[in-house]
PDB file of C-alpha atoms in Angstrom:
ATOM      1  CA  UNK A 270      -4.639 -94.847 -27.403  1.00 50.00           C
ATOM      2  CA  UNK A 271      -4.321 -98.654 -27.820  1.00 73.00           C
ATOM      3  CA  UNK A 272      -5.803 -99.502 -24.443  1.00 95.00           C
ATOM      4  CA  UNK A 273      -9.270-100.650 -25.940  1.00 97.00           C
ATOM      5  CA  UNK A 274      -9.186-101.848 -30.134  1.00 97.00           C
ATOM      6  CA  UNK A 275     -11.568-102.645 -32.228  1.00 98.00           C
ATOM      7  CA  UNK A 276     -11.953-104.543 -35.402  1.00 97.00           C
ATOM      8  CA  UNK A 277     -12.366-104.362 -37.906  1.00 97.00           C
ATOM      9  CA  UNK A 278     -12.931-100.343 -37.809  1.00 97.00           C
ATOM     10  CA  UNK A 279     -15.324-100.435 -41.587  1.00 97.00           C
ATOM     11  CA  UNK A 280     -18.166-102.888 -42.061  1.00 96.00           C
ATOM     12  CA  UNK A 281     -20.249-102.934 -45.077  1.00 96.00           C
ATOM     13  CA  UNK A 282     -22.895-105.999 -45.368  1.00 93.00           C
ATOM     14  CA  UNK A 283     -25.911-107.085 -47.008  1.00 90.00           C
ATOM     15  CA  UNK A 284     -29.083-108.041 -44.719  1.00 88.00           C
ATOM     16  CA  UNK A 285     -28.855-111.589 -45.732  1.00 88.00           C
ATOM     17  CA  UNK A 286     -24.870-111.638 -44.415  1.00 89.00           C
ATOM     18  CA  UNK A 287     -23.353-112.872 -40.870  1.00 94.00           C
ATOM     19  CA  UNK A 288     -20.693-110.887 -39.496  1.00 95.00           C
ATOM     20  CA  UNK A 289     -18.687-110.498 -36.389  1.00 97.00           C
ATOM     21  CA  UNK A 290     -17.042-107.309 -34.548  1.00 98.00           C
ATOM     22  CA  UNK A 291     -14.703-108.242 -32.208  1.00 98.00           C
ATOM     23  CA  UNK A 292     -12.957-105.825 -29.001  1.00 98.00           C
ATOM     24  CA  UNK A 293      -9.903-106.823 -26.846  1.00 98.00           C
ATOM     25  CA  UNK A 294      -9.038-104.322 -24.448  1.00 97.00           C
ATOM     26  CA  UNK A 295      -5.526-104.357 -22.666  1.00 96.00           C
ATOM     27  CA  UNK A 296      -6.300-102.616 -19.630  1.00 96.00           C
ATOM     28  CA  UNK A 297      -7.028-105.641 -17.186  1.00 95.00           C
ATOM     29  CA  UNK A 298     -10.770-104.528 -16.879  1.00 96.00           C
ATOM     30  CA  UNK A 299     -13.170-106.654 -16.144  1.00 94.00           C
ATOM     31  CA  UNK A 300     -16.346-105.400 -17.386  1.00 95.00           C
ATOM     32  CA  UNK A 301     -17.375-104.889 -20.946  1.00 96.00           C
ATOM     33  CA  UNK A 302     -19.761-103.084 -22.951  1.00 97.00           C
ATOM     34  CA  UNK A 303     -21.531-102.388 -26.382  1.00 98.00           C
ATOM     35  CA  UNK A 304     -22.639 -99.373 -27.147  1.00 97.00           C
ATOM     36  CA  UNK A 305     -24.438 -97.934 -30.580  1.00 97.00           C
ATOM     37  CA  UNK A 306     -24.186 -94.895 -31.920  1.00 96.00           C
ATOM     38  CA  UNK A 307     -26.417 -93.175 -34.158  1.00 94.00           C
ATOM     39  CA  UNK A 308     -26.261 -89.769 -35.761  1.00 89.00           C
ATOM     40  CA  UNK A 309     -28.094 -86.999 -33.972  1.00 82.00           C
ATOM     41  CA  UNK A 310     -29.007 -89.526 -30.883  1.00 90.00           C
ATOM     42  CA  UNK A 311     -26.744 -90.334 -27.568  1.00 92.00           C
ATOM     43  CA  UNK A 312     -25.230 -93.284 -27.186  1.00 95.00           C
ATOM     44  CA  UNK A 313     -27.424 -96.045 -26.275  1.00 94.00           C
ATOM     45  CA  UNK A 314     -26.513 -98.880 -24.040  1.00 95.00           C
ATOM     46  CA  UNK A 315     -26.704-102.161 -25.684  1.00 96.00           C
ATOM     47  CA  UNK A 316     -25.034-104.937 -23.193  1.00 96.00           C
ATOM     48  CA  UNK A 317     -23.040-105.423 -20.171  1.00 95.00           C
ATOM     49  CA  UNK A 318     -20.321-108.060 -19.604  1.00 95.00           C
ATOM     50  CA  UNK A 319     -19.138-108.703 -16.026  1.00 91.00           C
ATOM     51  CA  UNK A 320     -16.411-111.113 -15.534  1.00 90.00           C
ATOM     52  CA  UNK A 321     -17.863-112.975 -18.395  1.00 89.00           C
ATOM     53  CA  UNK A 322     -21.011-112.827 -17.280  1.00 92.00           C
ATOM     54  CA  UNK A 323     -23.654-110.775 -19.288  1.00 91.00           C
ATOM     55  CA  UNK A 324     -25.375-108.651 -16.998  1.00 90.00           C
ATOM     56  CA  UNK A 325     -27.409-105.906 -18.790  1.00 89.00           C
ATOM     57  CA  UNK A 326     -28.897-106.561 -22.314  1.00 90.00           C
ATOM     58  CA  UNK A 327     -30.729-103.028 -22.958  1.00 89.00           C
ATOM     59  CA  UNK A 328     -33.761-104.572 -25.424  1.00 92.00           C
ATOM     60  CA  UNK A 329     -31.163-105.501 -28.245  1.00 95.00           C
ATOM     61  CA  UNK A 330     -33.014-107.271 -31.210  1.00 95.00           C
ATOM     62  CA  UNK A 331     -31.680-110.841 -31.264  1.00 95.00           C
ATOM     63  CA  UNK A 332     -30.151-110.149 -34.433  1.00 96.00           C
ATOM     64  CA  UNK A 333     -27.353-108.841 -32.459  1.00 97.00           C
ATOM     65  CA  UNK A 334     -25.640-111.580 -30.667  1.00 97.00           C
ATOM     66  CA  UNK A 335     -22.560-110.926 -27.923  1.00 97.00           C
ATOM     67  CA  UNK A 336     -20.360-113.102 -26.749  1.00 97.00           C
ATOM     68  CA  UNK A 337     -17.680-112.906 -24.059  1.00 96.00           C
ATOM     69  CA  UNK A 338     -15.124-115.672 -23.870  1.00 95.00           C
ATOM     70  CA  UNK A 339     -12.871-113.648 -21.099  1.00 94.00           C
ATOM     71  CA  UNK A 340     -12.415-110.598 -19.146  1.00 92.00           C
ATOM     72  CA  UNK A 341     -10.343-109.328 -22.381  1.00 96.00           C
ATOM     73  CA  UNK A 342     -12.446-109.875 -24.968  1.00 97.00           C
ATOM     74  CA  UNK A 343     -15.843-109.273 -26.829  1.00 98.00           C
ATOM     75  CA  UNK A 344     -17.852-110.110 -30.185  1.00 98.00           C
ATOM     76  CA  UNK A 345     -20.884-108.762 -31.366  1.00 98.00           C
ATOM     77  CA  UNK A 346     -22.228-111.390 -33.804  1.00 97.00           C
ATOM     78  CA  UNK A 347     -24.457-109.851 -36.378  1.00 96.00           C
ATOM     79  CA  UNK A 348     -27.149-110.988 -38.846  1.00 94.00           C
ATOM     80  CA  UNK A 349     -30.076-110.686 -40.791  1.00 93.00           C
ATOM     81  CA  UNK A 350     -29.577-106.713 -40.209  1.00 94.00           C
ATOM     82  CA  UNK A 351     -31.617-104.221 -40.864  1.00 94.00           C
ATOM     83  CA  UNK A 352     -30.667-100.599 -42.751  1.00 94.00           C
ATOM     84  CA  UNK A 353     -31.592 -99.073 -39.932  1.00 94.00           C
ATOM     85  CA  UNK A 354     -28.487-100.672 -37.683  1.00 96.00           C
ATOM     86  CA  UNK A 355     -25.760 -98.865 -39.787  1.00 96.00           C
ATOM     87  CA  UNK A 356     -24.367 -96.832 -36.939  1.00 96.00           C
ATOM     88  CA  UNK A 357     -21.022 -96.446 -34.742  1.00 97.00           C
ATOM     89  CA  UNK A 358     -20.178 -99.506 -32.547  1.00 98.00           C
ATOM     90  CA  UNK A 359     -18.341 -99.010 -29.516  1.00 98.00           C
ATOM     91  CA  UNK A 360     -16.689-101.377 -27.180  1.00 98.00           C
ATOM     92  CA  UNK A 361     -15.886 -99.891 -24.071  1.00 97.00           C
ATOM     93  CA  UNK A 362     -14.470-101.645 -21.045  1.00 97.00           C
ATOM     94  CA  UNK A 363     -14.086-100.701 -16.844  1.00 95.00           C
ATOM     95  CA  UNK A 364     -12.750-101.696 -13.838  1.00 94.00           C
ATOM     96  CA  UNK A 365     -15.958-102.768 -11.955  1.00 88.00           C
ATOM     97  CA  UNK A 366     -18.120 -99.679 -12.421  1.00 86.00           C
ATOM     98  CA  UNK A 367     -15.527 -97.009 -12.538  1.00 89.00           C
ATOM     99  CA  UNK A 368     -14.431 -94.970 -15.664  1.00 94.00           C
ATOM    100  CA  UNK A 369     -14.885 -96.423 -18.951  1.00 96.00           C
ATOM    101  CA  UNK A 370     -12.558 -96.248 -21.986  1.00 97.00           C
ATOM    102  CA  UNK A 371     -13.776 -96.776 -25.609  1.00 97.00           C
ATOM    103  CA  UNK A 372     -12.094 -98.148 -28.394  1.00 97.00           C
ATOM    104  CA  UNK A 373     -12.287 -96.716 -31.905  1.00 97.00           C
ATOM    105  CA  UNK A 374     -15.487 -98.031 -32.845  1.00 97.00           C
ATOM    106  CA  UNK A 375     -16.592-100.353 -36.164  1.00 98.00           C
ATOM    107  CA  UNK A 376     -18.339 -97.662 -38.807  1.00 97.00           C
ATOM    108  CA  UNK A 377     -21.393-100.333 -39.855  1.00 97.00           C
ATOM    109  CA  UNK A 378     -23.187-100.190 -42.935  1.00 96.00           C
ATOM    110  CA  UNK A 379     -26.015-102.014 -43.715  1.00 95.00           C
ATOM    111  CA  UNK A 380     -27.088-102.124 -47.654  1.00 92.00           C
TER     112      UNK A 380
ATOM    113  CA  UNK T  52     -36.760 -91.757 -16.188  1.00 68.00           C
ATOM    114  CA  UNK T  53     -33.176 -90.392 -15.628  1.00 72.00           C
ATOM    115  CA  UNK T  54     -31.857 -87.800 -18.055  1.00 89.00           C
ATOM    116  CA  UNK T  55     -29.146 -85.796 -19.664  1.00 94.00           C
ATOM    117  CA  UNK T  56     -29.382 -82.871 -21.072  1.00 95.00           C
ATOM    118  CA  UNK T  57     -26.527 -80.870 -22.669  1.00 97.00           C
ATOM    119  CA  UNK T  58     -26.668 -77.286 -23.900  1.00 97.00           C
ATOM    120  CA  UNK T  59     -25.989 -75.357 -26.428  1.00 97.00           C
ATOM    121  CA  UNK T  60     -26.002 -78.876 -29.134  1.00 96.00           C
ATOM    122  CA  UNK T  61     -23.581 -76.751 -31.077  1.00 97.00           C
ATOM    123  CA  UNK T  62     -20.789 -74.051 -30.312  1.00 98.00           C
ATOM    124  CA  UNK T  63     -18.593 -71.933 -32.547  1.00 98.00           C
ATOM    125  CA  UNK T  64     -15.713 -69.912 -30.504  1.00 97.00           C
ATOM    126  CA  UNK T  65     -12.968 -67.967 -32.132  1.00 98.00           C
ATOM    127  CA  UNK T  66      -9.427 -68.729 -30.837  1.00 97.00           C
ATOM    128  CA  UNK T  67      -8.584 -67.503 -27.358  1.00 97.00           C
ATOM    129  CA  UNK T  68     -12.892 -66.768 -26.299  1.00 97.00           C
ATOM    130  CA  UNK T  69     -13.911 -68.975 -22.994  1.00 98.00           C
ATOM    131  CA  UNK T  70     -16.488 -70.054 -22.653  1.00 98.00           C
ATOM    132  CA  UNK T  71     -18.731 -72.627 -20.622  1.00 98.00           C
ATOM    133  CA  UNK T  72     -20.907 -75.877 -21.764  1.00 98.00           C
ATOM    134  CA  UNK T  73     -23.831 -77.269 -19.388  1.00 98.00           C
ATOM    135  CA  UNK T  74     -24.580 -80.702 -19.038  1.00 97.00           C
ATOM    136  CA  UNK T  75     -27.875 -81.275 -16.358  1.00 95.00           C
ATOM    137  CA  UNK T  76     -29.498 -84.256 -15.462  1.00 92.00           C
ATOM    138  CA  UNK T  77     -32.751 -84.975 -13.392  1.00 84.00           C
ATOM    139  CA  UNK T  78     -31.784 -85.253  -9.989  1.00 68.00           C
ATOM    140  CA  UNK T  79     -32.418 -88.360  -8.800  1.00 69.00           C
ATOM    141  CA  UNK T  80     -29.156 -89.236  -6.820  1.00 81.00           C
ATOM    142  CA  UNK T  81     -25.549 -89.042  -8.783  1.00 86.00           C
ATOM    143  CA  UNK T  82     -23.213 -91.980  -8.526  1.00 90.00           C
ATOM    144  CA  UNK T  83     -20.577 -90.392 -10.643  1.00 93.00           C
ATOM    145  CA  UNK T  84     -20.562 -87.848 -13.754  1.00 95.00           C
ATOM    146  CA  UNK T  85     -18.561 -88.367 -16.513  1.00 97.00           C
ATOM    147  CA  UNK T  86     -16.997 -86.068 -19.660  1.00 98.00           C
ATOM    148  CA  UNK T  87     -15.317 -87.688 -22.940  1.00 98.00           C
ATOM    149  CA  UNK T  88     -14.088 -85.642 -25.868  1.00 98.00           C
ATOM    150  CA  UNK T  89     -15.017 -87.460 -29.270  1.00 97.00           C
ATOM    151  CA  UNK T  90     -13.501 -86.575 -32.495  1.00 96.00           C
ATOM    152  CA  UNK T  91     -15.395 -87.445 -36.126  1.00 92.00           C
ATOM    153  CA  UNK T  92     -15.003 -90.935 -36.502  1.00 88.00           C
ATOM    154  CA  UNK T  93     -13.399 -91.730 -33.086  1.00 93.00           C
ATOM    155  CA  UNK T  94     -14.293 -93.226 -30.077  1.00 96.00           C
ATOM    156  CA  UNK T  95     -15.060 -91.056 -27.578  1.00 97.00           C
ATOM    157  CA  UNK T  96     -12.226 -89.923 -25.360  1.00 97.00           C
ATOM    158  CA  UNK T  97     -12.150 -89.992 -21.419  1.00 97.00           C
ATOM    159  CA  UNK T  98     -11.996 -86.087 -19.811  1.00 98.00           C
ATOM    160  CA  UNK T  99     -12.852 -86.398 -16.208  1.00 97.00           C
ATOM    161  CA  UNK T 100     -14.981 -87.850 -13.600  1.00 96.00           C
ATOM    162  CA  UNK T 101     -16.394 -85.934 -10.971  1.00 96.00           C
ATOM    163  CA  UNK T 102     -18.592 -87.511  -8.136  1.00 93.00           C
ATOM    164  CA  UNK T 103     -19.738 -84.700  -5.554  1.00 92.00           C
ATOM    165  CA  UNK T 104     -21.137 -81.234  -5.711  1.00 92.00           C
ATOM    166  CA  UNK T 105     -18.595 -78.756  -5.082  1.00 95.00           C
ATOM    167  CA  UNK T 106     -15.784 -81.076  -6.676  1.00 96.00           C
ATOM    168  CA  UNK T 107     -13.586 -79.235  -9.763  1.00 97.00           C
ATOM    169  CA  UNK T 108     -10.767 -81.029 -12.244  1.00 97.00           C
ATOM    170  CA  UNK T 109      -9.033 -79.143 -14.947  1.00 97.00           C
ATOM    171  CA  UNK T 110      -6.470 -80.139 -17.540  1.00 95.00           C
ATOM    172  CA  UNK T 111      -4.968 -78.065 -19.770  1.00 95.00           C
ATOM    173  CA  UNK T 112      -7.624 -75.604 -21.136  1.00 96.00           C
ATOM    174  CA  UNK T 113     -10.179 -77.329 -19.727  1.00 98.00           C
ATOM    175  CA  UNK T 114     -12.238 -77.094 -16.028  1.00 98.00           C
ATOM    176  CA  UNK T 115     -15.514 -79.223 -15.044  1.00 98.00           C
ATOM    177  CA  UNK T 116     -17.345 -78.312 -12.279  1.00 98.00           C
ATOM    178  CA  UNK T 117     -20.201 -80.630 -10.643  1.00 96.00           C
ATOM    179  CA  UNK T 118     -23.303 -79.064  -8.613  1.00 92.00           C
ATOM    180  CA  UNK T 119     -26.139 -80.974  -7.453  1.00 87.00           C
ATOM    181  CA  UNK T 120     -28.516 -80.477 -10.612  1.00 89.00           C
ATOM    182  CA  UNK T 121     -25.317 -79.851 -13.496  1.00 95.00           C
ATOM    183  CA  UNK T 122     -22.129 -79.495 -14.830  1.00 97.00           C
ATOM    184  CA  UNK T 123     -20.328 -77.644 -16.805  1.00 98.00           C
ATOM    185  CA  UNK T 124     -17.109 -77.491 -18.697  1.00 98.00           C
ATOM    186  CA  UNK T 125     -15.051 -74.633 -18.748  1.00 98.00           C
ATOM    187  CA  UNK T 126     -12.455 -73.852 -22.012  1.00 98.00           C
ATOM    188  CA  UNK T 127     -10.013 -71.412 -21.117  1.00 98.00           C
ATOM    189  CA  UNK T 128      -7.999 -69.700 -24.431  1.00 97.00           C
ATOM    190  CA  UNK T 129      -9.578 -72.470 -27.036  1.00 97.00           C
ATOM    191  CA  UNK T 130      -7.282 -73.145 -29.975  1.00 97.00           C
ATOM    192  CA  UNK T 131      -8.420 -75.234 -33.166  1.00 97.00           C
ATOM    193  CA  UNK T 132      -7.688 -78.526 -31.866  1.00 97.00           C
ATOM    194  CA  UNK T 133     -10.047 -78.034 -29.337  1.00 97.00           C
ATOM    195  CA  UNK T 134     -12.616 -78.788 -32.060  1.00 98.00           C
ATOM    196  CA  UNK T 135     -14.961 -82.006 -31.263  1.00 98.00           C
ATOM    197  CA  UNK T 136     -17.587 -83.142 -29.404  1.00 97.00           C
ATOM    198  CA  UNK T 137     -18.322 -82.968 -26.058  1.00 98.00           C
ATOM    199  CA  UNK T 138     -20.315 -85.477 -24.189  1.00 98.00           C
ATOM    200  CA  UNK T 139     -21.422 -85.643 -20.559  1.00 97.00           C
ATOM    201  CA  UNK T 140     -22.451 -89.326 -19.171  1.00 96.00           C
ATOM    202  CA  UNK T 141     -24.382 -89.915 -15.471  1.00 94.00           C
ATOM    203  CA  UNK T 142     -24.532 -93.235 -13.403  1.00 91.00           C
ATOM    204  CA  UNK T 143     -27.579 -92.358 -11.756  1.00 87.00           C
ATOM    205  CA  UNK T 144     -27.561 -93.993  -8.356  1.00 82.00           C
ATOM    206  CA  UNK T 145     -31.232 -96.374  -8.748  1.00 77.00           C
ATOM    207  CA  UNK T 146     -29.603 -97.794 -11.550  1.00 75.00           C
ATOM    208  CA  UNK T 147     -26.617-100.382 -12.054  1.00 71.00           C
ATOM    209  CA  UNK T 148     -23.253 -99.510 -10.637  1.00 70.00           C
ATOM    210  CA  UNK T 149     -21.943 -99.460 -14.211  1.00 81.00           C
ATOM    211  CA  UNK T 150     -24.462 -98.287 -16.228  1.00 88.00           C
ATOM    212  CA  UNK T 151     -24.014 -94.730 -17.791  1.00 92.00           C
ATOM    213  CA  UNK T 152     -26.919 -92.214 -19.183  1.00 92.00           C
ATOM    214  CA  UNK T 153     -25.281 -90.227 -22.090  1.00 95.00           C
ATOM    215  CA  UNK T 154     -26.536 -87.089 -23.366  1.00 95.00           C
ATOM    216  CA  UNK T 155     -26.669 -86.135 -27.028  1.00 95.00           C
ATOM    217  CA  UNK T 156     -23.068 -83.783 -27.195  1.00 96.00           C
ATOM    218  CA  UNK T 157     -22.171 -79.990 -27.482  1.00 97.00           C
ATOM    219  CA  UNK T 158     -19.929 -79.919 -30.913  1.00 97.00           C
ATOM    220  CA  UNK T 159     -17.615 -77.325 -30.293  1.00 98.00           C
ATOM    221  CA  UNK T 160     -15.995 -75.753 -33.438  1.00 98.00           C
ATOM    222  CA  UNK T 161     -12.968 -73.666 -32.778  1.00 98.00           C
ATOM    223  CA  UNK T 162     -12.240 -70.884 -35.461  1.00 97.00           C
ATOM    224  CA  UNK T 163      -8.268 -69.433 -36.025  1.00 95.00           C
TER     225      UNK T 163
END
């Protein structure tokens, strides 16, 4: 399934580092998301793109920082993390508010 | 608040025995209910969508059903690869168009 990819698919950082996840999806979507996952907890909502547009940002610590420069693709900017970020992060993207499809995820570690 | 709940959190079946999972949710007025298949490590992988009570999909081995307080998710004859987990996702209609209520997964493990 190449329809939604992420990168890069490992992370390790220190809490003092700046890092960036990026998505692209290839499905001519226009709505993107962020979504963390966390062992033995559902997947929680984190933001909300809409034709660019950020339209839901779920209480994410500033520490996280999206960005969406087009309908095709998405960054989560990351510093100053915290141990307690290391987690799955998964881009997903839809056509308005209909099904959405998830890429592979970025495996994060924070040391 | 809105809520999912899936049941049992974790399943073991030998090859070939059906069985059912159960995904509910607080009724507060379905848009849409979703189920994904997620392997270790993997994003998770788009099943089916169902959006009114009454309304069935299957592929392959595999059968949702939707009533007006759950769903569940019928595997016919499982085999091995049918290992992973299983999660159910809501939009819940007083919320945005887009925005989807996850619950916490049925792991399914699939014995030879």
């Amino acid at each position: 399934e190449t329809g939604v990819t992420q990168t890069p698919r490992h992370l390790v950082m220190g809490m003092t580092n700046k890092k960036s996840l990026k998505c692209e999806q290839h499905l001519g979507h226009n709505a993107m998301y962020w979504y963390k996952q966390s062992a033995k907890k559902p997947l929680e909502l984190m933001f909300v793109y809409n034709f660019k547009e950020q339209t839901e940002n779920n209480s994410v610590p500033s520490r996280f920082s999206p960005e969406c420069p087009n309908s095709s693709h998405l960054f989560l900017h990351l510093h100053t993390l915290q141990p307690e970020d290391s987690a799955l992060y998964l881009c997903a993207s839809s056509q308005a508010a209909d099904t959405q499809y998830f890429g592979p995820g970025t495996r994060l570690t924070v040391l | 608040e809105d809520q999912v709940t899936q049941s049992p959190e974790a399943l073991r079946l030998q090859e070939g025995e059906s069985s059912s999972l159960n995904c509910s949710y607080t009724v507060s007025g379905l848009r849409g209910l979703f189920w994904y298949r997620q392997d270790p490590g993997k994003g998770p992988e788009f099943l089916f969508t169902l959006y009114s009570a009454g309304e069935e999909k299957e592929k392959e081995r595999l059968k949702a059903t939707l009533t007006k307080k759950e769903s569940f998710l019928h595997i016919t004859a499982p085999k091995p690869e049918d290992s992973a987990t299983y999660l159910c996702a809501v939009q819940f209609l007083e919320t945005s168009g887009s925005r989807l209520t996850f619950g916490e997964g049925t792991q399914l493990t699939v014995n030879p």
